[in-house]
Each structure stands twice: as C-alpha cells, then as structure tokens.
Short mmCIF file of C-alpha atoms and ligand atoms in Angstrom, two decimals:
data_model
loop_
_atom_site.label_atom_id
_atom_site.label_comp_id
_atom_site.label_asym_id
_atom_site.label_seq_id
_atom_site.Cartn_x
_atom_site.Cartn_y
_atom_site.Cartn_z
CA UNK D 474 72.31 -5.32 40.27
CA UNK D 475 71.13 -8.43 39.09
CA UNK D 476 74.17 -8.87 36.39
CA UNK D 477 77.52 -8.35 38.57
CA UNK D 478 78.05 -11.06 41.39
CA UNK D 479 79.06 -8.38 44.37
CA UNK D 480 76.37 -6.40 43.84
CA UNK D 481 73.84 -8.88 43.93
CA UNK D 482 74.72 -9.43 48.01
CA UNK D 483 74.81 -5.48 48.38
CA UNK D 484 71.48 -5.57 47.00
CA UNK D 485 69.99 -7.91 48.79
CA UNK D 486 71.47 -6.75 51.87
CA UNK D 487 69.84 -3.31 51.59
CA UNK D 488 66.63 -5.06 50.72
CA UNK D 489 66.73 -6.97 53.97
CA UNK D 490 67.95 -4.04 55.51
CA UNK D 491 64.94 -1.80 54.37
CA UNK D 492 62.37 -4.56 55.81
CA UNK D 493 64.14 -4.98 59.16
CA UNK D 494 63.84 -1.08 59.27
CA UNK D 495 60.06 -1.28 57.96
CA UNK D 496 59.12 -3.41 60.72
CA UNK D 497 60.49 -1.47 63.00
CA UNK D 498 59.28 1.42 62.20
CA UNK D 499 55.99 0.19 61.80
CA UNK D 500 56.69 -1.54 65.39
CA UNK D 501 56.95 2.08 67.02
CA UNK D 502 54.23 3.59 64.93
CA UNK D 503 52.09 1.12 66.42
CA UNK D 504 53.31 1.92 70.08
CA UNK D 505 52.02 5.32 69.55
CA UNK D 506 48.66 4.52 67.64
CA UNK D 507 47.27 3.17 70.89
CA UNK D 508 47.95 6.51 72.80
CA UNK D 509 47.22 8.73 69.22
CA UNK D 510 44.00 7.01 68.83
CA UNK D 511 44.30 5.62 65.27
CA UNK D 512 43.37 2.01 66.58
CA UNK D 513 39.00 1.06 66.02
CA UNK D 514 36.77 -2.00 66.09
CA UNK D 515 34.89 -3.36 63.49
CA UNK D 516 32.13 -5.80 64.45
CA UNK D 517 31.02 -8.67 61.83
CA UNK D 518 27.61 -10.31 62.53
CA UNK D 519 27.10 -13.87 63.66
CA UNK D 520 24.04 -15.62 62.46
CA UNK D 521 21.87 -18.75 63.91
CA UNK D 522 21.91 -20.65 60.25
CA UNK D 523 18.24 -21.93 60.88
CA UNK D 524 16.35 -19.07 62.45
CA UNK D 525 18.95 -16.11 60.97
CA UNK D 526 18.37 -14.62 64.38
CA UNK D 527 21.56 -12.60 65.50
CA UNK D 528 23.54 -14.36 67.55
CA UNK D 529 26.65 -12.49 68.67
CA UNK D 530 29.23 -11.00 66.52
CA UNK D 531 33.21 -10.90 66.30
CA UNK D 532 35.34 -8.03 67.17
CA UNK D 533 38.17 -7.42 64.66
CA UNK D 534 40.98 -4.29 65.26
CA UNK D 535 41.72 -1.92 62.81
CA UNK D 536 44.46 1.13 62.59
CA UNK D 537 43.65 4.07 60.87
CA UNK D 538 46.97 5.48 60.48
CA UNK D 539 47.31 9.32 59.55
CA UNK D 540 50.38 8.93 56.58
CA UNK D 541 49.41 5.54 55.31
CA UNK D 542 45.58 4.75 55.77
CA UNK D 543 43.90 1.59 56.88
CA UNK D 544 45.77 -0.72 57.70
CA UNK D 545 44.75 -3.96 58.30
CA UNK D 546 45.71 -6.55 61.10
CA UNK D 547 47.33 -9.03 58.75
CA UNK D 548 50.28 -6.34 58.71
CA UNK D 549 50.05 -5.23 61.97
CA UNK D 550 49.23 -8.16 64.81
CA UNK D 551 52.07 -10.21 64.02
CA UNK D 552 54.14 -6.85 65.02
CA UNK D 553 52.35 -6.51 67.91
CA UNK D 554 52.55 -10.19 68.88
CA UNK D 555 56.64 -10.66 68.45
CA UNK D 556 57.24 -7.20 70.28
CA UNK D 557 54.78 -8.22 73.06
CA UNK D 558 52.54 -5.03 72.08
CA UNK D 559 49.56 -7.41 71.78
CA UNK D 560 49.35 -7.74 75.54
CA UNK D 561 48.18 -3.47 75.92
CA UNK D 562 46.73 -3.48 72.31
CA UNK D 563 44.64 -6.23 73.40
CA UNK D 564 43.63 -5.08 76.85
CA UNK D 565 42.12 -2.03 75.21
CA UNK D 566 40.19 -4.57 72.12
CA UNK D 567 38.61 -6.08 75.26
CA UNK D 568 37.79 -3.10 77.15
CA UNK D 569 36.43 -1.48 73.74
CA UNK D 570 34.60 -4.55 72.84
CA UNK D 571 32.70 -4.66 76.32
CA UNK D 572 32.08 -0.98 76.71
CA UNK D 573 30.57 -0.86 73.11
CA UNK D 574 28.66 -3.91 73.64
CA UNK D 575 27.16 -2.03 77.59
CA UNK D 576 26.42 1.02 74.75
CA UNK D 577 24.12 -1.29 73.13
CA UNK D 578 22.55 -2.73 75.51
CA UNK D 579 22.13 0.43 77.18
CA UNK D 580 20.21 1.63 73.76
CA UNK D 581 17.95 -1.43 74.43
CA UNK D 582 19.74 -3.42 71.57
CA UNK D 583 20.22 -7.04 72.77
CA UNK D 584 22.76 -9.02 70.88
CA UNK D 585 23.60 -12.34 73.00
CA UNK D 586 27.44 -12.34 72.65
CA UNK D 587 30.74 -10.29 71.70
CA UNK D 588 33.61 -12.44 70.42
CA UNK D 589 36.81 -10.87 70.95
CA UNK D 590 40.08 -12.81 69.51
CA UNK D 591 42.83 -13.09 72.27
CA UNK D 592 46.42 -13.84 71.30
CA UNK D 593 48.55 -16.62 73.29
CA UNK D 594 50.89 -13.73 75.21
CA UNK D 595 48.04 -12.40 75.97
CA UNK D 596 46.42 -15.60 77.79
CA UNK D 597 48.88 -17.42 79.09
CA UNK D 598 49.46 -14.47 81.03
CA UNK D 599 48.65 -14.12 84.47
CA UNK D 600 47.17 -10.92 84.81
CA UNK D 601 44.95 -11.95 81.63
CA UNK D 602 42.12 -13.11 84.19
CA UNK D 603 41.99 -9.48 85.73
CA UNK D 604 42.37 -7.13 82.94
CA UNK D 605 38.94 -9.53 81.44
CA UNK D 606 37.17 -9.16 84.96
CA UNK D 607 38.38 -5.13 84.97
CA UNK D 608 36.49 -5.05 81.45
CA UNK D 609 33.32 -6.58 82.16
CA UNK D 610 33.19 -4.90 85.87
CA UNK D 611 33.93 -1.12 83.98
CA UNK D 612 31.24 -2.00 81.65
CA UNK D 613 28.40 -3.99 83.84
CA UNK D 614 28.28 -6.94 81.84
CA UNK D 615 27.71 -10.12 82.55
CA UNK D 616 30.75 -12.80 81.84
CA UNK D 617 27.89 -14.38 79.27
CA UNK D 618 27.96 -12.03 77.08
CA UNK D 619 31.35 -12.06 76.46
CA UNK D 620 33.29 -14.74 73.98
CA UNK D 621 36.86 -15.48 73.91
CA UNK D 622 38.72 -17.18 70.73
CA UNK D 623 41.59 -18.32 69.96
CA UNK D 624 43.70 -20.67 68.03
CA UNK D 625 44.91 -24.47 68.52
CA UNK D 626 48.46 -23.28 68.08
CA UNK D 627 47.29 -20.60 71.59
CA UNK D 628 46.37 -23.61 73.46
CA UNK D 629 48.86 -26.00 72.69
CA UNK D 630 51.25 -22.49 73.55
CA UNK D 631 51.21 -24.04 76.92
CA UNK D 632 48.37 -26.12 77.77
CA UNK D 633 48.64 -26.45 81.38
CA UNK D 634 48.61 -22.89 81.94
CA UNK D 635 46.00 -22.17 79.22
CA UNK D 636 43.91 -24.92 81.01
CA UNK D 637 44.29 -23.29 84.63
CA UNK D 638 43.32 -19.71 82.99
CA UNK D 639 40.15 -20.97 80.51
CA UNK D 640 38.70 -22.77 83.95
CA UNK D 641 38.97 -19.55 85.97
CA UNK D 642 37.06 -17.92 82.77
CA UNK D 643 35.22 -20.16 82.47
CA UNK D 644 33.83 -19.91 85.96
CA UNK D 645 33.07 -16.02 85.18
CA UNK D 646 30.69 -17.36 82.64
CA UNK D 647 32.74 -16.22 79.90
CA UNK D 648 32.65 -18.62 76.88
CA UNK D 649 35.53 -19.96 74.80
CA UNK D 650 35.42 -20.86 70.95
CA UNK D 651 38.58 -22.51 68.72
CA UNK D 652 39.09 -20.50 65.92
CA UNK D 653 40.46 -21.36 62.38
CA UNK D 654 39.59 -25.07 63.35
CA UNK D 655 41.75 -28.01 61.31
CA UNK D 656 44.07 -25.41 60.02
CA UNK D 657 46.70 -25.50 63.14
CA UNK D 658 48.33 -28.72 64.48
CA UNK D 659 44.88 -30.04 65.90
CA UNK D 660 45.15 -32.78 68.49
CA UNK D 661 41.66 -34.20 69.36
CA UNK D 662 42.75 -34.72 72.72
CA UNK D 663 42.63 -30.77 73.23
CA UNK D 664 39.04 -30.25 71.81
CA UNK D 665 38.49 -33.37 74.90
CA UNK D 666 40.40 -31.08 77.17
CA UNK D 667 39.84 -27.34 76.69
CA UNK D 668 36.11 -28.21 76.08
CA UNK D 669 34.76 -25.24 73.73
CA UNK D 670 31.53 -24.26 73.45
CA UNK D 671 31.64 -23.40 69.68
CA UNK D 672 34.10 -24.74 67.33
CA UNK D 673 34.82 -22.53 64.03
CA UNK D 674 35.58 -23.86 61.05
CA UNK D 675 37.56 -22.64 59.14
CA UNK D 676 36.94 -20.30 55.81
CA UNK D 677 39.79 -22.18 53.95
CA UNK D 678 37.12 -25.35 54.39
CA UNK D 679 34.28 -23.18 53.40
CA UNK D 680 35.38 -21.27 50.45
CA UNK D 681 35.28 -24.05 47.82
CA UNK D 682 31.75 -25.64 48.92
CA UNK D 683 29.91 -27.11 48.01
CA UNK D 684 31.55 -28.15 45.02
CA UNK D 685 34.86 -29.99 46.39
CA UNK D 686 34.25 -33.09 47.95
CA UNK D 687 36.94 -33.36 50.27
CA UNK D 688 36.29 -30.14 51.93
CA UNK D 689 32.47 -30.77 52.13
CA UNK D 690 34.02 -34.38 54.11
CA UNK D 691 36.16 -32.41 56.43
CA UNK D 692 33.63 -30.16 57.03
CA UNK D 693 30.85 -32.59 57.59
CA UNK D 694 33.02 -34.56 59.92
CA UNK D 695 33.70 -31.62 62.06
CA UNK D 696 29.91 -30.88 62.76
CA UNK D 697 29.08 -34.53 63.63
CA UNK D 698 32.11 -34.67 66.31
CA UNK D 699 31.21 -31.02 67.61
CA UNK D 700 27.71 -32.47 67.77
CA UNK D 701 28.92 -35.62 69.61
CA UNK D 702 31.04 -33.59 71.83
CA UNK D 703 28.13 -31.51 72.81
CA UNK D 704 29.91 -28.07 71.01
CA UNK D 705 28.29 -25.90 68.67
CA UNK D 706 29.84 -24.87 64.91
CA UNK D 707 30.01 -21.93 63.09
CA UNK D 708 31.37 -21.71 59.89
CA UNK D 709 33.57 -18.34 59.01
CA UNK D 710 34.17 -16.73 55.33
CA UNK D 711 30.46 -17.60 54.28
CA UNK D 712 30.20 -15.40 50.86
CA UNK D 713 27.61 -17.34 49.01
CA UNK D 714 24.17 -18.76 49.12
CA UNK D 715 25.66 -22.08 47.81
CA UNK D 716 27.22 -22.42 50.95
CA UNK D 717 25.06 -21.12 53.22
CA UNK D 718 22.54 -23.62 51.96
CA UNK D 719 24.75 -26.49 52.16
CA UNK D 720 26.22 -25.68 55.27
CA UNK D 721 22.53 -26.04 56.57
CA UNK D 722 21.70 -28.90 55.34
CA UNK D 723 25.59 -30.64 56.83
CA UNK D 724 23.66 -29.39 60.06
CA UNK D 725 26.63 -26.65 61.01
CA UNK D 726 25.19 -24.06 63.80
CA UNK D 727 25.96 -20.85 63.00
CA UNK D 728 27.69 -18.43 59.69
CA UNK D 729 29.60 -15.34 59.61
CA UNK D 730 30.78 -14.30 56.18
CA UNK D 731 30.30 -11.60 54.07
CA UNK D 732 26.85 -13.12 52.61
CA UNK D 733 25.13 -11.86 56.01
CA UNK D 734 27.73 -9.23 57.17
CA UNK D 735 30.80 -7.43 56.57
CA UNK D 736 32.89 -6.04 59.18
CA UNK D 737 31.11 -2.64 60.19
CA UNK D 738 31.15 -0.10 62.25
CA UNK D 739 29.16 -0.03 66.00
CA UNK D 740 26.62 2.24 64.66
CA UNK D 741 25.66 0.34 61.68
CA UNK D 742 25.58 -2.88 63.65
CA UNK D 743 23.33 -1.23 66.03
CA UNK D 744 20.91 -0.29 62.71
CA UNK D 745 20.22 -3.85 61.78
CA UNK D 746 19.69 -4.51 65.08
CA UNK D 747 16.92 -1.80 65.11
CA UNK D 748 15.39 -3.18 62.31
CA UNK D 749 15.82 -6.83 63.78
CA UNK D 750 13.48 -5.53 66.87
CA UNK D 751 10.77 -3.17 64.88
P1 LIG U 343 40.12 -14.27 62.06
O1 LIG U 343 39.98 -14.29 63.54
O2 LIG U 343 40.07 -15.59 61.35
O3 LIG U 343 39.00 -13.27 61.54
C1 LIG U 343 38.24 -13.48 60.38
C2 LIG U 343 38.80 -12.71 59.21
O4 LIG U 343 38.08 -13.05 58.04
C3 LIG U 343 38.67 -11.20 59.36
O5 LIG U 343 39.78 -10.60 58.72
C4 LIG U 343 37.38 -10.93 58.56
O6 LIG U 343 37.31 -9.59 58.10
C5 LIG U 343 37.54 -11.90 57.43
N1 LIG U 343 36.26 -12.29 56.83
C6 LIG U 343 35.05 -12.35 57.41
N2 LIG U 343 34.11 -12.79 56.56
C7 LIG U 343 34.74 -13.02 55.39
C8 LIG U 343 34.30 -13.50 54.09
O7 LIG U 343 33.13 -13.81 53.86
N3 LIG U 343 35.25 -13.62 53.13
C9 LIG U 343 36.55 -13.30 53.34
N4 LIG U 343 37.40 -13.44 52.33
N5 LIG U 343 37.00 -12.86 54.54
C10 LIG U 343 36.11 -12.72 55.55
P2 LIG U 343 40.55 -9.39 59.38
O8 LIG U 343 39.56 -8.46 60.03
O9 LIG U 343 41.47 -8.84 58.34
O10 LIG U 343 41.38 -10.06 60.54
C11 LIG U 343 42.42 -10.95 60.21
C12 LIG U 343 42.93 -11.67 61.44
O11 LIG U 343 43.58 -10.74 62.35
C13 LIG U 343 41.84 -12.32 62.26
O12 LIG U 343 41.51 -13.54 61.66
C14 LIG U 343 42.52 -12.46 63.61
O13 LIG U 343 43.35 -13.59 63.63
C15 LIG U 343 43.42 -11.22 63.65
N6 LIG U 343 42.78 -10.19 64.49
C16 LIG U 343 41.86 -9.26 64.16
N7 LIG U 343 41.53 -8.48 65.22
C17 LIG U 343 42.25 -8.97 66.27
C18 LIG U 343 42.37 -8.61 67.66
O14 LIG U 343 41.69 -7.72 68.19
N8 LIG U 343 43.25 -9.35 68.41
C19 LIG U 343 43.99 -10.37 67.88
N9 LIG U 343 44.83 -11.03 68.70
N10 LIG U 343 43.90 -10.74 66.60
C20 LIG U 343 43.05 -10.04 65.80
CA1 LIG U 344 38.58 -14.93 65.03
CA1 LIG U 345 38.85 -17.34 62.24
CA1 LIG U 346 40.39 -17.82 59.47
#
C-alpha cells in the first residue's frame, strides 16, 4: 500500500479503524469479565528493608480472559478508566482485597496492611467513601489495615475534592501512600497538603542503582524530605541485591520488587506467611 499515494490513506484508515474497533471490543469484553468472573488479584509482598519482616503487600488486578489469556492491566485499566468502568471494576478490587485479607486473618495469618491502587474517577467520587466503608464493614476489618494509593496526577485531578475525601479516610484510619513518586507533575506543596504516610518511589529511579549517579541523588533526596516530613519510603521494582543493599544504606523504609516477591496468588502469599510464623 505503501507505493501508491491513495492507498496509503485507505490503509491507514483501516488501521485506525481496526484499533478504534479493538478497543472497543476489548471495552465490552471487559464489561462482561466482571459479571463472567475472568477478573483476579495478585498480591506482591512489601518488606521492612531492615528487619525483612512483612509489612503489607499491594493488590494488583488481573483478567484471565477465556479466547485470549492473561491479560495484563497495562492493556486493560486505561479502558476501564476512559469508559468509566474503573469505578465497578474497582469497587469489586477493594471488596476482594479486604475480604481476602479477613480470610487471612481469619487463618491466623497477620500481615499489617493491604494496598489497593485507586484510580482518580474512582476517588474524586462521592460515593468512593461508602463503597470503602461497605468493604471493610462486609469484611470486619479495621480501616488500619487497609492502604490506599494513588498517583500525583489523581490528586492534582481535583485537589479540593481529593482533599475533602482523603480527610474523611483518613479519619476511618485508612492510610494513604503516593505512588510512582517524581514521575507525575509533582508539586511539593501537595506532599505538604495531602500528607501521606508512605511515599513510593518510583522503579524508573530504582532500576539503574546503584550505578547512575543521578538517580541514586534523586532517590536519596526523596528519603531525606520523606524523613523530614515525617513519611515513610518504599522503593518499588527492587530486582537486585545491589539495590536492595544500597537502598538500605540511603536509609529508604521499605522494598517491593521481584528480589523479595513477585505478584502471587492469595494462597501462596498465605505460605510464606506460614513459614514467617513457624
Ligand atoms: P503500579 O501501581 O506501579 O504497580 C507496580 C507494577 O510493577 C505492577 O505491574 C508489578 O507487577 C510491577 N512490578 C513489581 N515488582 C517489579 C519488579 O521488580 N520489576 C518489574 N519490572 N516490575 C515489577 P502490573 O501488575 O502489571 O500493574 C501495572 C499497573 O496497573 C500498576 O502499576 C497500576 O498502576 C495499575 N493497576 C494494577 N492493578 C490495579 C487496580 O486494581 N486498580 C487500578 N486503578 N490500577 C491498577
Ligand atoms: Ca501501585
Ligand atoms: Ca507504583
Ligand atoms: Ca511504577
């Protein structure tokens, strides 16, 4: 098509054609994966970097669809988000994430805190608040134990209202970390405001430690204003010992990368906590 002028338009007409169709399709595939069942948590371990005790662990969605296999939310959440399917696809992550977490404790397993990621349609919302108090009363638990994050770009979404709905969490107990920290238009001004109690950074900061020196700054300089600010850090994307190391020593709080934990299923979570306890 490439070689005659009119067909090149044709061409790429179709193409575009085929994606707008591809998305949605893919947009009313997902509508019926919630219903159909296809949708499942993974849970990735957090880790205090000093002690290595288990400190929580983040919930991350997956779709198991029946044609086409995993798929994985890359492809899938910004769907949901630009149809608005994020708000019931994430009422039911929460109210999976604190039912599984009531299994465990049930089966004596105590792991401090579930972090479940929450999109800015979702909180900025106003029935947000109940759908998280629904969750936690279905499940018994305790607003503690349960962890929201989200991005800079979800609070700066619209700040005033984010602010009104993180106080009434926060109220509940329910605590609040800023995920993918430095990569989003980051105003210090909203770390000052929203007030976080843990402060990821970011695996595109992590990945090349400790080797480049301009990450290993960045990163350094986030822990000592976390510290200042009274927040805690944990670094995401942790794959090596190299980093794990030198991530202790810049004084960072906590790691999650595949080093200390992949993404796994409830059951195999609930193993190594077993083993944690005997
Ligand atoms: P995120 O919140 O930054 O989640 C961390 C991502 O890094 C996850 O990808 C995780 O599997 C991956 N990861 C963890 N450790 C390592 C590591 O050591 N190396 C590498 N290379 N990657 C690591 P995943 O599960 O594909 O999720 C991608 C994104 O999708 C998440 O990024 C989050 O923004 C979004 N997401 C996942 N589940 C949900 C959900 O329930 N609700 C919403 N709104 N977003 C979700
Ligand atoms: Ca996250
Ligand atoms: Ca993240
Ligand atoms: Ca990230």
């Amino acid at each position: 098509a490439k070689a005659h002028g009119r067909n090149t338009f044709r061409f790429y007409t179709r193409e575009m054609n085929t994606q707008v169709a591809d998305r949605l399709q893919l947009e009313n595939r997902l509508r019926h994966a919630l219903e159909q069942d296809e949708l499942f948590l993974l849970f990735q371990p957090q880790y205090d970097i000093n002690s290595n005790a288990l400190i929580g662990c983040e919930v991350l969605l997956r779709w198991q669809d029946p044609q086409e296999g995993l798929i994985m939310p890359s492809r899938f959440i910004p769907i949901a988000e630009d149809s608005g399917l994020i708000v019931p696809l994430g009422r039911w992550v929460m109210r999976e994430a604190c039912m599984q977490m009531a299994r465990w404790r049930q089966q004596g397993l105590l792991l401090p805190k579930i972090a479940v990621n929450v999109s800015a349609l979702q909180l900025t919302r106003m029935d947000f608040i109940d759908d998280v108090r629904a969750a936690l009363e279905e499940s018994g638990l305790p607003g503690n134990c349960l962890e929201i994050e989200v991005t800079e770009s979800t609070l700066m979404e619209d700040a005033d209202l984010a602010a009104r709905q993180l106080s009434i969490l926060k109220a509940m107990g329910v605590r609040l970390s800023v995920d993918d920290f430095g990569t989003g238009y980051s105003s210090l001004a909203y770390l000052k405001r929203f007030a976080p109690d843990t402060i990821k950074i970011d695996r595109s900061f992590v990945c090349e430690l400790p080797g480049d020196s301009e990450d290993a700054a960045i990163v350094s300089a986030i822990i000592h204003l976390a510290r200042a600010l009274g927040m805690s850090t944990l670094a995401e994307g942790v794959e090596t010992e190299a980093q794990h190391h030198y991530l202790r020593e810049l004084g960072c709080g906590g790691i999650q990368g595949y080093l200390l934990g992949k993404p796994q299923s409830a059951d195999s979570l609930a193993a190594q906590l077993d083993a944690a306890i005997l």
